[in-house]
Amino acid sequence: RPRLARWLWMFARASARERCEKAMPVQRALLRRSADLWAELAALPGVEFGYEQHGWLWVYRDRAAWEAGRAEAAEAGRFGAVWQAWDTERVRQAVPGLAPGVFAGIFYPEDAHCDPRRAVEELARLAAARGAELYPRTEVLDLETNARRITRLLTTRGEIEADTVVLAAGSWSPALGRRLRL
């Protein structure tokens, strides 16, 4: 429980308005670049993972919720997010089968989506085609380093020597990163 309390405290601290505002330009740049790269990947011949850029529509049932959504969109717009306020009629035109009770919507035209599993499978296929060695269903238990450089991974399938390692272990990344003084 102390670890959870510490994480919650750090999360609350990182969520302070001034810290969020400071991070927004960087976050927007990362999101924009990420979106561009996904679109570029999806355009490659023979690559298919259900990528579609049709935007994202947030639908609101009442004026108060819609006004809050507009304020949030306007805030995001300060940092470059593109959005449009849609009235009830425009929302219904876009989504004819929508249940009754819709007041209005906010549309983000730049947003896209894909099938995440297929996207990961395509990335793995493309990486392997370019010489990457993949070890599916292999858990990294520890790593050996030499001067802050990973030289070997100790895994559930034995030892793996590596020239390059991508540290992408989700919530376990900080613990592994501390070993590298990251």
PDB file of C-alpha atoms in Angstrom, residues 1-15:
ATOM      1  CA  ARG A   1       0.000   0.000   0.000  1.00  0.00           C
ATOM      2  CA  PRO A   2       2.837   2.492   0.612  1.00  0.00           C
ATOM      3  CA  ARG A   3       3.893   2.124  -3.044  1.00  0.00           C
ATOM      4  CA  LEU A   4       0.350   2.912  -4.201  1.00  0.00           C
ATOM      5  CA  ALA A   5       0.158   5.929  -1.879  1.00  0.00           C
ATOM      6  CA  ARG A   6       3.485   7.196  -3.231  1.00  0.00           C
ATOM      7  CA  TRP A   7       2.331   6.693  -6.823  1.00  0.00           C
ATOM      8  CA  LEU A   8      -0.950   8.512  -6.133  1.00  0.00           C
ATOM      9  CA  TRP A   9       0.934  11.401  -4.524  1.00  0.00           C
ATOM     10  CA  MET A  10       3.309  11.621  -7.510  1.00  0.00           C
ATOM     11  CA  PHE A  11       0.366  11.424  -9.939  1.00  0.00           C
ATOM     12  CA  ALA A  12      -1.444  14.248  -8.140  1.00  0.00           C
ATOM     13  CA  ARG A  13       1.718  16.356  -8.147  1.00  0.00           C
ATOM     14  CA  ALA A  14       2.317  15.705 -11.850  1.00  0.00           C
ATOM     15  CA  SER A  15      -1.314  16.627 -12.574  1.00  0.00           C
TER      16      SER A  15
END
